[in-house]
Amino acid sequence: MSEPQSVTETKTESEPTTRTDATGAIDIDHLTKIYDPKGEGVVAVDDMDLHIEAEEFVALLGPSGCGKSTVMNCLAGYLEPTEGDVLVDGDQVTGPDPKRGVVFQENRLFPWKTVQENVEFGPQMRDNIEDGRAQSILGEMGLEGFEDAYPSGLSGGMQQRAELARLLANDPDIMLMDEPFSALDALTKEIMQKKLIEVWERDNRTVVFITHDVEEAILLADRVVVMTARPGQVKDVIDVDLDRPRDPEIVTTERFTELRERALSVIREEAQRALEQEESV
Ligand code: ADP
């Protein structure tokens, strides 16, 4: 199914969510995660420290297998750290919470529920359905007219928009996004990136965005955290001092090129290390 043409210009009746107190600060404090500690333990993340401000947009960038998803799963509360802590607004993360919404590369929509039922599922579980809210979020995502469709009837881009709508319906303080757009074609990806930034700028949520795409990280984030090859640690933190809004053409500017080169040189070094690790196994 083709993308609706109007998505970037979609007008919506929805009122912006007013979020006055800055919530959603994250502290990753000496985080270590070892898989199968009783056997041949794989140290996925080793003594990682990172502070993320409330309402900040941070990209986690690193070679494949460096522990990005492991960090994300610890932030989401799906995985327990082997050592160290993950704190949100000073409180230890002990399990999943709708205030920390997660989006993966593959959407987690229920295939047997309609788009609207999927979006309403979270609020319904908490007895917190507001009339018209799901439709308004779906409108904002350019999905008017698709409320009664099933996920299988939507294109990949529309499924990820429904996924984003599902997440926003829970009004999360923190959006944890694990390569959410990497399976999309270039144009759909660009539309989704724009949509995400619109939502983030308006609602002041914290975003942690995993990607292995250097340009995507710099285009979207306030800070790019470059991780080492496994075991994952913070190798470099790049402040992205590019003005917003950032048009796609920004990738041709001198400053963007400088930032990309800096990130790439670190990534290359770490990707080489990751390759050597694989070869030595
Ligand atoms: P990334 O997201 O950067 O690709 P992951 O966090 O998925 O990295 O994985 C980090 C390392 O931990 C990899 O070597 C991976 O094989 C290993 N790993 C991930 N999940 C498990 C698991 N459940 N059991 C054992 N090893 C795992």
GROMACS .gro file of C-alpha atoms and ligand atoms in nm:
model
  308
    1MET     CA    1   0.000   0.000   0.000
    2SER     CA    2   0.138   0.341  -0.088
    3GLU     CA    3   0.204   0.614   0.168
    4PRO     CA    4  -0.060   0.886   0.198
    5GLN     CA    5   0.087   1.193   0.028
    6SER     CA    6  -0.031   1.433   0.291
    7VAL     CA    7   0.153   1.299   0.592
    8THR     CA    8   0.395   1.585   0.641
    9GLU     CA    9   0.125   1.845   0.597
   10THR     CA   10  -0.143   1.662   0.793
   11LYS     CA   11  -0.352   1.906   0.989
   12THR     CA   12  -0.488   1.775   1.313
   13GLU     CA   13  -0.742   1.886   1.564
   14SER     CA   14  -0.535   1.744   1.847
   15GLU     CA   15  -0.429   1.975   2.124
   16PRO     CA   16  -0.062   1.954   2.217
   17THR     CA   17  -0.002   1.767   2.540
   18THR     CA   18   0.106   2.026   2.795
   19ARG     CA   19   0.404   1.901   2.992
   20THR     CA   20   0.532   2.163   3.227
   21ASP     CA   21   0.764   1.978   3.466
   22ALA     CA   22   1.081   1.846   3.312
   23THR     CA   23   1.070   1.474   3.378
   24GLY     CA   24   1.254   1.190   3.216
   25ALA     CA   25   1.616   1.240   3.325
   26ILE     CA   26   1.816   0.918   3.297
   27ASP     CA   27   2.126   0.808   3.485
   28ILE     CA   28   2.314   0.503   3.371
   29ASP     CA   29   2.543   0.437   3.662
   30HIS     CA   30   2.827   0.182   3.631
   31LEU     CA   31   2.602  -0.041   3.420
   32THR     CA   32   2.737  -0.387   3.350
   33LYS     CA   33   2.538  -0.659   3.179
   34ILE     CA   34   2.672  -1.011   3.145
   35TYR     CA   35   2.464  -1.272   2.968
   36ASP     CA   36   2.476  -1.624   3.108
   37PRO     CA   37   2.703  -1.534   3.399
   38LYS     CA   38   2.716  -1.899   3.513
   39GLY     CA   39   2.860  -2.031   3.187
   40GLU     CA   40   3.069  -1.866   2.918
   41GLY     CA   41   2.963  -1.518   3.023
   42VAL     CA   42   2.925  -1.264   2.742
   43VAL     CA   43   3.003  -0.919   2.879
   44ALA     CA   44   2.772  -0.707   2.665
   45VAL     CA   45   2.808  -0.379   2.856
   46ASP     CA   46   3.092  -0.301   3.093
   47ASP     CA   47   3.079  -0.030   3.358
   48MET     CA   48   2.896   0.223   3.143
   49ASP     CA   49   2.815   0.569   3.277
   50LEU     CA   50   2.589   0.820   3.105
   51HIS     CA   51   2.363   1.102   3.219
   52ILE     CA   52   2.078   1.209   2.992
   53GLU     CA   53   1.894   1.531   3.071
   54ALA     CA   54   1.515   1.540   3.086
   55GLU     CA   55   1.379   1.635   2.742
   56GLU     CA   56   1.711   1.570   2.571
   57PHE     CA   57   1.736   1.380   2.241
   58VAL     CA   58   2.030   1.144   2.261
   59ALA     CA   59   2.141   0.902   1.992
   60LEU     CA   60   2.333   0.588   2.087
   61LEU     CA   61   2.559   0.498   1.799
   62GLY     CA   62   2.790   0.201   1.775
   63PRO     CA   63   2.895  -0.100   1.573
   64SER     CA   64   2.666  -0.397   1.558
   65GLY     CA   65   2.688  -0.616   1.866
   66CYS     CA   66   2.839  -0.344   2.087
   67GLY     CA   67   2.560  -0.361   2.344
   68LYS     CA   68   2.321  -0.083   2.231
   69SER     CA   69   2.008  -0.297   2.258
   70THR     CA   70   2.125  -0.433   2.589
   71VAL     CA   71   2.148  -0.079   2.727
   72MET     CA   72   1.803  -0.004   2.581
   73ASN     CA   73   1.652  -0.315   2.739
   74CYS     CA   74   1.798  -0.217   3.077
   75LEU     CA   75   1.648   0.135   3.034
   76ALA     CA   76   1.313  -0.019   2.942
   77GLY     CA   77   1.325  -0.244   3.249
   78TYR     CA   78   1.312  -0.562   3.039
   79LEU     CA   79   1.659  -0.665   3.156
   80GLU     CA   80   1.813  -0.642   3.499
   81PRO     CA   81   2.168  -0.507   3.517
   82THR     CA   82   2.429  -0.755   3.637
   83GLU     CA   83   2.596  -0.466   3.817
   84GLY     CA   84   2.522  -0.098   3.844
   85ASP     CA   85   2.196   0.088   3.814
   86VAL     CA   86   1.962   0.263   3.577
   87LEU     CA   87   1.777   0.555   3.733
   88VAL     CA   88   1.494   0.767   3.596
   89ASP     CA   89   1.440   1.096   3.777
   90GLY     CA   90   1.645   0.948   4.061
   91ASP     CA   91   1.437   0.630   4.095
   92GLN     CA   92   1.581   0.291   4.015
   93VAL     CA   93   1.430   0.116   3.714
   94THR     CA   94   1.299  -0.218   3.837
   95GLY     CA   95   1.071  -0.319   3.549
   96PRO     CA   96   0.877  -0.191   3.248
   97ASP     CA   97   0.663   0.120   3.286
   98PRO     CA   98   0.437   0.291   3.030
   99LYS     CA   99   0.615   0.616   3.117
  100ARG     CA  100   0.909   0.462   2.929
  101GLY     CA  101   0.772   0.376   2.586
  102VAL     CA  102   0.971   0.148   2.359
  103VAL     CA  103   0.974   0.126   1.980
  104PHE     CA  104   1.169  -0.145   1.802
  105GLN     CA  105   1.264  -0.193   1.437
  106GLU     CA  106   0.982  -0.447   1.409
  107ASN     CA  107   0.656  -0.304   1.538
  108ARG     CA  108   0.490  -0.471   1.836
  109LEU     CA  109   0.132  -0.403   1.725
  110PHE     CA  110  -0.119  -0.677   1.798
  111PRO     CA  111  -0.203  -0.819   1.454
  112TRP     CA  112  -0.553  -0.920   1.566
  113LYS     CA  113  -0.646  -0.571   1.683
  114THR     CA  114  -0.730  -0.274   1.462
  115VAL     CA  115  -0.503   0.030   1.455
  116GLN     CA  116  -0.731   0.217   1.694
  117GLU     CA  117  -0.764  -0.080   1.930
  118ASN     CA  118  -0.385  -0.106   1.935
  119VAL     CA  119  -0.351   0.262   2.021
  120GLU     CA  120  -0.616   0.238   2.292
  121PHE     CA  121  -0.477  -0.081   2.444
  122GLY     CA  122  -0.225   0.085   2.683
  123PRO     CA  123  -0.464   0.349   2.823
  124GLN     CA  124  -0.739   0.085   2.846
  125MET     CA  125  -0.516  -0.138   3.059
  126ARG     CA  126  -0.482   0.151   3.300
  127ASP     CA  127  -0.849   0.247   3.278
  128ASN     CA  128  -0.748   0.577   3.131
  129ILE     CA  129  -0.930   0.603   2.799
  130GLU     CA  130  -1.006   0.959   2.691
  131ASP     CA  131  -1.274   1.003   2.427
  132GLY     CA  132  -1.126   1.106   2.095
  133ARG     CA  133  -0.763   1.088   2.208
  134ALA     CA  134  -0.671   0.785   1.997
  135GLN     CA  135  -0.830   0.942   1.687
  136SER     CA  136  -0.651   1.268   1.751
  137ILE     CA  137  -0.311   1.095   1.784
  138LEU     CA  138  -0.383   0.886   1.475
  139GLY     CA  139  -0.474   1.204   1.289
  140GLU     CA  140  -0.148   1.360   1.394
  141MET     CA  141   0.033   1.057   1.257
  142GLY     CA  142  -0.147   1.088   0.923
  143LEU     CA  143  -0.356   0.777   0.984
  144GLU     CA  144  -0.707   0.919   0.958
  145GLY     CA  145  -0.925   0.671   0.779
  146PHE     CA  146  -0.707   0.379   0.891
  147GLU     CA  147  -0.851   0.348   1.245
  148ASP     CA  148  -1.030   0.024   1.160
  149ALA     CA  149  -0.751  -0.125   0.949
  150TYR     CA  150  -0.544  -0.417   1.077
  151PRO     CA  151  -0.165  -0.376   1.094
  152SER     CA  152  -0.112  -0.628   0.811
  153GLY     CA  153  -0.307  -0.395   0.578
  154LEU     CA  154  -0.063  -0.107   0.634
  155SER     CA  155   0.270  -0.028   0.467
  156GLY     CA  156   0.588  -0.049   0.674
  157GLY     CA  157   0.594   0.329   0.724
  158MET     CA  158   0.230   0.337   0.830
  159GLN     CA  159   0.288   0.050   1.073
  160GLN     CA  160   0.571   0.245   1.234
  161ARG     CA  161   0.344   0.551   1.256
  162ALA     CA  162   0.076   0.338   1.422
  163GLU     CA  163   0.349   0.212   1.655
  164LEU     CA  164   0.448   0.569   1.738
  165ALA     CA  165   0.080   0.651   1.798
  166ARG     CA  166   0.053   0.351   2.031
  167LEU     CA  167   0.351   0.481   2.226
  168LEU     CA  168   0.223   0.841   2.243
  169ALA     CA  169  -0.116   0.724   2.369
  170ASN     CA  170   0.060   0.628   2.693
  171ASP     CA  171   0.199   0.982   2.723
  172PRO     CA  172   0.551   0.860   2.804
  173ASP     CA  173   0.817   1.081   2.963
  174ILE     CA  174   1.082   0.883   2.779
  175MET     CA  175   1.076   0.737   2.430
  176LEU     CA  176   1.322   0.449   2.384
  177MET     CA  177   1.369   0.382   2.016
  178ASP     CA  178   1.579   0.087   1.896
  179GLU     CA  179   1.659   0.135   1.525
  180PRO     CA  180   1.292   0.225   1.465
  181PHE     CA  181   1.333   0.339   1.105
  182SER     CA  182   1.613   0.117   0.977
  183ALA     CA  183   1.381  -0.117   0.785
  184LEU     CA  184   1.211   0.170   0.600
  185ASP     CA  185   1.292   0.305   0.254
  186ALA     CA  186   1.482   0.635   0.240
  187LEU     CA  187   1.183   0.861   0.174
  188THR     CA  188   0.958   0.702   0.437
  189LYS     CA  189   1.247   0.718   0.682
  190GLU     CA  190   1.284   1.092   0.618
  191ILE     CA  191   0.910   1.146   0.678
  192MET     CA  192   0.924   0.947   1.001
  193GLN     CA  193   1.230   1.135   1.124
  194LYS     CA  194   1.049   1.463   1.065
  195LYS     CA  195   0.739   1.337   1.242
  196LEU     CA  196   0.941   1.221   1.542
  197ILE     CA  197   1.118   1.555   1.575
  198GLU     CA  198   0.785   1.741   1.553
  199VAL     CA  199   0.643   1.528   1.835
  200TRP     CA  200   0.959   1.557   2.045
  201GLU     CA  201   0.987   1.936   2.005
  202ARG     CA  202   0.623   1.987   2.091
  203ASP     CA  203   0.591   1.752   2.387
  204ASN     CA  204   0.937   1.783   2.544
  205ARG     CA  205   0.987   1.414   2.598
  206THR     CA  206   1.327   1.254   2.647
  207VAL     CA  207   1.432   1.044   2.349
  208VAL     CA  208   1.700   0.775   2.346
  209PHE     CA  209   1.743   0.668   1.986
  210ILE     CA  210   1.960   0.374   1.887
  211THR     CA  211   2.102   0.371   1.539
  212HIS     CA  212   2.406   0.250   1.351
  213ASP     CA  213   2.345   0.524   1.090
  214VAL     CA  214   2.584   0.813   1.158
  215GLU     CA  215   2.390   1.067   0.949
  216GLU     CA  216   2.062   0.979   1.117
  217ALA     CA  217   2.219   1.021   1.461
  218ILE     CA  218   2.359   1.367   1.381
  219LEU     CA  219   2.048   1.482   1.198
  220LEU     CA  220   1.820   1.400   1.492
  221ALA     CA  221   2.009   1.424   1.819
  222ASP     CA  222   2.126   1.692   2.061
  223ARG     CA  223   2.410   1.459   2.157
  224VAL     CA  224   2.550   1.151   1.990
  225VAL     CA  225   2.694   0.896   2.227
  226VAL     CA  226   2.936   0.673   2.040
  227MET     CA  227   2.989   0.333   2.200
  228THR     CA  228   3.294   0.110   2.191
  229ALA     CA  229   3.294  -0.238   2.041
  230ARG     CA  230   3.169  -0.500   2.288
  231PRO     CA  231   3.180  -0.477   2.581
  232GLY     CA  232   2.990  -0.153   2.536
  233GLN     CA  233   3.118   0.160   2.701
  234VAL     CA  234   3.098   0.525   2.609
  235LYS     CA  235   3.380   0.603   2.366
  236ASP     CA  236   3.290   0.958   2.265
  237VAL     CA  237   3.010   1.208   2.322
  238ILE     CA  238   2.949   1.453   2.039
  239ASP     CA  239   2.747   1.769   2.102
  240VAL     CA  240   2.549   1.837   1.787
  241ASP     CA  241   2.560   2.216   1.769
  242LEU     CA  242   2.343   2.242   1.458
  243ASP     CA  243   2.043   2.476   1.467
  244ARG     CA  244   1.692   2.335   1.452
  245PRO     CA  245   1.484   2.281   1.250
  246ARG     CA  246   1.731   2.073   1.052
  247ASP     CA  247   1.642   2.024   0.690
  248PRO     CA  248   1.767   1.712   0.515
  249GLU     CA  249   1.998   1.942   0.313
  250ILE     CA  250   2.192   2.013   0.632
  251VAL     CA  251   2.393   1.699   0.558
  252THR     CA  252   2.579   1.897   0.290
  253THR     CA  253   2.699   2.171   0.529
  254GLU     CA  254   3.056   2.198   0.650
  255ARG     CA  255   2.966   2.158   1.018
  256PHE     CA  256   2.757   1.847   0.953
  257THR     CA  257   3.046   1.697   0.755
  258GLU     CA  258   3.287   1.770   1.041
  259LEU     CA  259   3.057   1.605   1.296
  260ARG     CA  260   3.001   1.306   1.067
  261GLU     CA  261   3.375   1.262   1.013
  262ARG     CA  262   3.439   1.272   1.386
  263ALA     CA  263   3.172   1.009   1.455
  264LEU     CA  264   3.283   0.797   1.161
  265SER     CA  265   3.646   0.789   1.266
  266VAL     CA  266   3.547   0.658   1.611
  267ILE     CA  267   3.302   0.409   1.464
  268ARG     CA  268   3.557   0.281   1.211
  269GLU     CA  269   3.808   0.216   1.485
  270GLU     CA  270   3.549   0.034   1.696
  271ALA     CA  271   3.404  -0.161   1.401
  272GLN     CA  272   3.757  -0.282   1.324
  273ARG     CA  273   3.796  -0.391   1.686
  274ALA     CA  274   3.460  -0.570   1.670
  275LEU     CA  275   3.576  -0.754   1.355
  276GLU     CA  276   3.901  -0.859   1.519
  277GLN     CA  277   3.702  -0.984   1.821
  278GLU     CA  278   3.485  -1.197   1.589
  279GLU     CA  279   3.788  -1.337   1.406
  280SER     CA  280   3.959  -1.433   1.730
  281VAL     CA  281   3.659  -1.638   1.848
  282ADP     P1  282   2.374  -0.419   1.955
  282ADP     O1  283   2.237  -0.376   1.988
  282ADP     O2  284   2.475  -0.310   1.969
  282ADP     O3  285   2.383  -0.488   1.821
  282ADP     P2  286   2.332  -0.620   2.163
  282ADP     O4  287   2.305  -0.546   2.288
  282ADP     O5  288   2.218  -0.679   2.090
  282ADP     O6  289   2.419  -0.529   2.065
  282ADP     O7  290   2.433  -0.739   2.197
  282ADP     C1  291   2.556  -0.718   2.264
  282ADP     C2  292   2.629  -0.851   2.277
  282ADP     O8  293   2.557  -0.933   2.366
  282ADP     C3  294   2.642  -0.928   2.146
  282ADP     O9  295   2.767  -0.993   2.146
  282ADP     C4  296   2.528  -1.027   2.152
  282ADP    O10  297   2.559  -1.143   2.081
  282ADP     C5  298   2.521  -1.056   2.303
  282ADP     N1  299   2.387  -1.091   2.344
  282ADP     C6  300   2.275  -1.016   2.329
  282ADP     N2  301   2.169  -1.077   2.383
  282ADP     C7  302   2.214  -1.193   2.434
  282ADP     C8  303   2.153  -1.303   2.505
  282ADP     N3  304   2.022  -1.302   2.535
  282ADP     N4  305   2.233  -1.407   2.542
  282ADP     C9  306   2.364  -1.408   2.515
  282ADP     N5  307   2.428  -1.308   2.450
  282ADP    C10  308   2.354  -1.203   2.410
   0.00000   0.00000   0.00000
